[in-house]
Amino acid sequence: MKPIYRNSYLILILFVVVYFTANHLSSRYFINRTFNGCVDCHNEMIGFEESHSPEKVGCNACHLGNPNTTNKAFAHKGMILIPGNLSNSAKTCGTTGCHPGIPERINNSIMNTMSGVISVNRFAFDEIEKPESLFKVKELTQSNADNHNRNLCASCHLGNEKTEWGAINELSRGGGCNACHLNYSNEATEQLNNYLTSNVKGEMSNEIEKRSDNFPKVHPQLSLNVTNDHCFGCHSRSGRISTNYEGWSETLLSENDIKGKKNYRLLMDGRVFQKARDDVHHEAGMGCIDCHVSMEIMGDGNLYQHMEEATKVKCMDCHSAKGRSVSYYQLDFESKKIVDLKKSKREKEKFLVTSKSNIAIVNTFVNSDDEKYLITKSSGIKLMLNPPKPICIEGQAHQRLSCNSCHTEWVTHCVGCHTEYDPNLEGYDLLDNKDIVGSWKETPSDFCVDYPVLGVKKENSGKETIDTFLPGMVITIDKFKNLGKKIFKRLFAPTFSHTINKSGRNCKSCHNNPLAIGYGKGELIFSGNANWSFKPFYANHIGDNIPKDAWIGFMKTRNETSTTRTNTRPFTVEEQKRILFVGACLTCHGEDSEIMKRSLINFENVLKRISKKCLLPEY
């Protein structure tokens, strides 16, 4: 080979080697072809989720600092150790090139404002006339009600700062974007624990300087893998949605009480739960985010008084004969982005949308045969979405019933709570995050698991729906931080308890069940002279002279506000009579008898053909 050709080949090979080497180095160390000192120093860091890898966004997009130098002091100046808290999310997660607008939405979301918690609490303390209006947890005062919130409730909002490294767990509260999107692998957790337990101690602000030799090399991920564990910390309290969904009911037992016993669960906060029936969706493998859409969880930018106003999804969005749907190309920007990241685009299929806000449920699909199905976001399980059974939608009898009024299997009834302020009790201000002396404490008296109570909810349209309720506050308050008089409140709260079963409750569990009607536990007796009577399980409460687990007295109504919403109420006396009228029929006729099945279609026609032996209630 002539020297000129040999040299040309060598030059060409050298050029190719230099080109690919430079291309690799630029993609590894120069984000968008510009120098990045963070990556230059921390090039051993691994574990990133693809969308947030240093190759794509660098380190400074999240942690700020100065990426234009390799001088450690200059590089770390202004750095944010835990990005994603709402105090910094506008400068980190919410910048124009990343997720613009979302921090502002979250700030207005009900999971950050806690508006409903604040209004109901102030109403219970007689500080406002109605449990409504808009409030923000950051604006809590030092009133009795607000101090009660500060001591016992105020940590459960997304604006609460995450101040420690580590995975989200049962004790986690808040953390902004991290609350849902932060995930630690086993290796990342192990390396972090080794780092935190090293012999060198120091304040968090200068730990990096002191422990750099033991610094973790595996970074946690920020991803769309939002597990039920992320929701559990806040939603295992009060309404107990997370525990209900997984089939755990709260008890008053202690850790010592359950040693060696099965079917109990000890939470990290010391509470003990007993095994109950899982929600049917949990049994099927569905997670929280398989129903709840981003516009609910992160908010839609609007302020809402109560949680149910912010909720977008309804049962019938998935479980209807004909659901509303849109194609991929009709999706809004956010839904399309989620679909793309999840790689769940289907050219020939459509996505179901919510009837309330026309928002796509991006893991539900309608195929060319008009079959509807859901694919769970985390596990990829395919589940067919079936319409309601005919008994749910036919006839006149149950047109006012919500889906969960029949399909909620159980709720936790807490029917006696004493709340007082102890000026000597060491406590914690959950809003200001500081130790205090003088705190509120609550002492529960009874827990039981049973069917929910039924009542009436009025929609904005004026339509009334029979829905599920539970004791929200059957509470006595007699010692205050500030001057106040003794308070007794019997407030029931609307609930969607996330304990759905497939078959639904039977007829007698409503029409012959005093708890369902609102009288409390006990025995309903239909006598031979066609009269109903009620024998309560609990004695009457000294505060209002009805059983302590009751919402209303037997064949009585309540004129004063008796619920935590202004659009809800217990049954009127006339409604109670109608319910028990059917209950009288059920004392003789089986639930599956032909006559009771016909009564569901048209009860008035059935009454025209009754036997002379039938005893009809007399009121």
Short mmCIF file of N, CA and C in Angstrom, two decimals, residues 118-131 143-146 148 475-477 484-489:
data_model
loop_
_atom_site.label_atom_id
_atom_site.label_comp_id
_atom_site.label_asym_id
_atom_site.label_seq_id
_atom_site.Cartn_x
_atom_site.Cartn_y
_atom_site.Cartn_z
N ILE A 118 -59.88 22.59 57.96
CA ILE A 118 -59.90 23.82 58.76
C ILE A 118 -61.33 24.27 59.04
N SER A 119 -62.17 24.27 58.00
CA SER A 119 -63.54 24.77 58.19
C SER A 119 -64.35 23.87 59.11
N VAL A 120 -64.22 22.56 58.96
CA VAL A 120 -64.96 21.65 59.83
C VAL A 120 -64.48 21.77 61.27
N ASN A 121 -63.18 21.91 61.45
CA ASN A 121 -62.63 22.03 62.80
C ASN A 121 -63.10 23.33 63.47
N ARG A 122 -63.07 24.42 62.73
CA ARG A 122 -63.54 25.70 63.29
C ARG A 122 -65.04 25.64 63.59
N PHE A 123 -65.78 24.95 62.74
CA PHE A 123 -67.22 24.79 62.97
C PHE A 123 -67.48 23.98 64.24
N ALA A 124 -66.70 22.92 64.43
CA ALA A 124 -66.86 22.10 65.64
C ALA A 124 -66.56 22.89 66.90
N PHE A 125 -65.65 23.84 66.81
CA PHE A 125 -65.29 24.67 67.96
C PHE A 125 -66.16 25.93 68.07
N ASP A 126 -67.21 26.01 67.26
CA ASP A 126 -68.12 27.16 67.28
C ASP A 126 -67.42 28.47 66.92
N GLU A 127 -66.39 28.39 66.06
CA GLU A 127 -65.69 29.61 65.64
C GLU A 127 -66.21 30.15 64.31
N ILE A 128 -66.94 29.33 63.56
CA ILE A 128 -67.66 29.80 62.38
C ILE A 128 -69.04 29.17 62.38
N GLU A 129 -70.00 29.78 61.67
CA GLU A 129 -71.38 29.33 61.71
C GLU A 129 -71.65 28.12 60.83
N LYS A 130 -70.89 28.00 59.74
CA LYS A 130 -71.09 26.90 58.80
C LYS A 130 -69.74 26.31 58.40
N PRO A 131 -69.68 25.01 58.13
CA PRO A 131 -68.40 24.39 57.73
C PRO A 131 -68.10 24.61 56.26
N SER A 143 -56.18 30.52 67.55
CA SER A 143 -57.47 30.25 68.19
C SER A 143 -57.50 28.82 68.71
N ASN A 144 -58.53 28.49 69.48
CA ASN A 144 -58.65 27.13 70.00
C ASN A 144 -58.68 26.10 68.87
N ALA A 145 -59.54 26.36 67.88
CA ALA A 145 -59.66 25.42 66.76
C ALA A 145 -58.36 25.30 65.98
N ASP A 146 -57.73 26.42 65.70
CA ASP A 146 -56.51 26.39 64.90
C ASP A 146 -55.34 25.79 65.67
N HIS A 148 -55.74 23.42 67.86
CA HIS A 148 -56.08 22.00 67.78
C HIS A 148 -55.55 21.41 66.49
N ILE A 475 -68.16 14.39 69.80
CA ILE A 475 -67.01 14.92 70.53
C ILE A 475 -67.43 15.84 71.67
N THR A 476 -66.68 15.73 72.76
CA THR A 476 -66.85 16.62 73.91
C THR A 476 -65.56 17.40 74.11
N ILE A 477 -65.67 18.72 74.21
CA ILE A 477 -64.51 19.59 74.45
C ILE A 477 -64.81 20.42 75.69
N GLY A 484 -63.17 29.43 76.88
CA GLY A 484 -64.24 28.83 76.10
C GLY A 484 -65.17 28.04 76.98
N LYS A 485 -66.40 27.83 76.50
CA LYS A 485 -67.36 27.05 77.26
C LYS A 485 -67.44 25.64 76.70
N LYS A 486 -67.91 24.71 77.52
CA LYS A 486 -67.97 23.30 77.15
C LYS A 486 -68.77 23.12 75.86
N ILE A 487 -68.23 22.26 74.99
CA ILE A 487 -68.86 22.00 73.69
C ILE A 487 -69.13 20.51 73.55
N PHE A 488 -70.34 20.18 73.10
CA PHE A 488 -70.63 18.81 72.66
C PHE A 488 -71.16 18.90 71.24
N LYS A 489 -70.58 18.11 70.35
CA LYS A 489 -71.03 18.09 68.96
C LYS A 489 -71.25 16.66 68.50
#
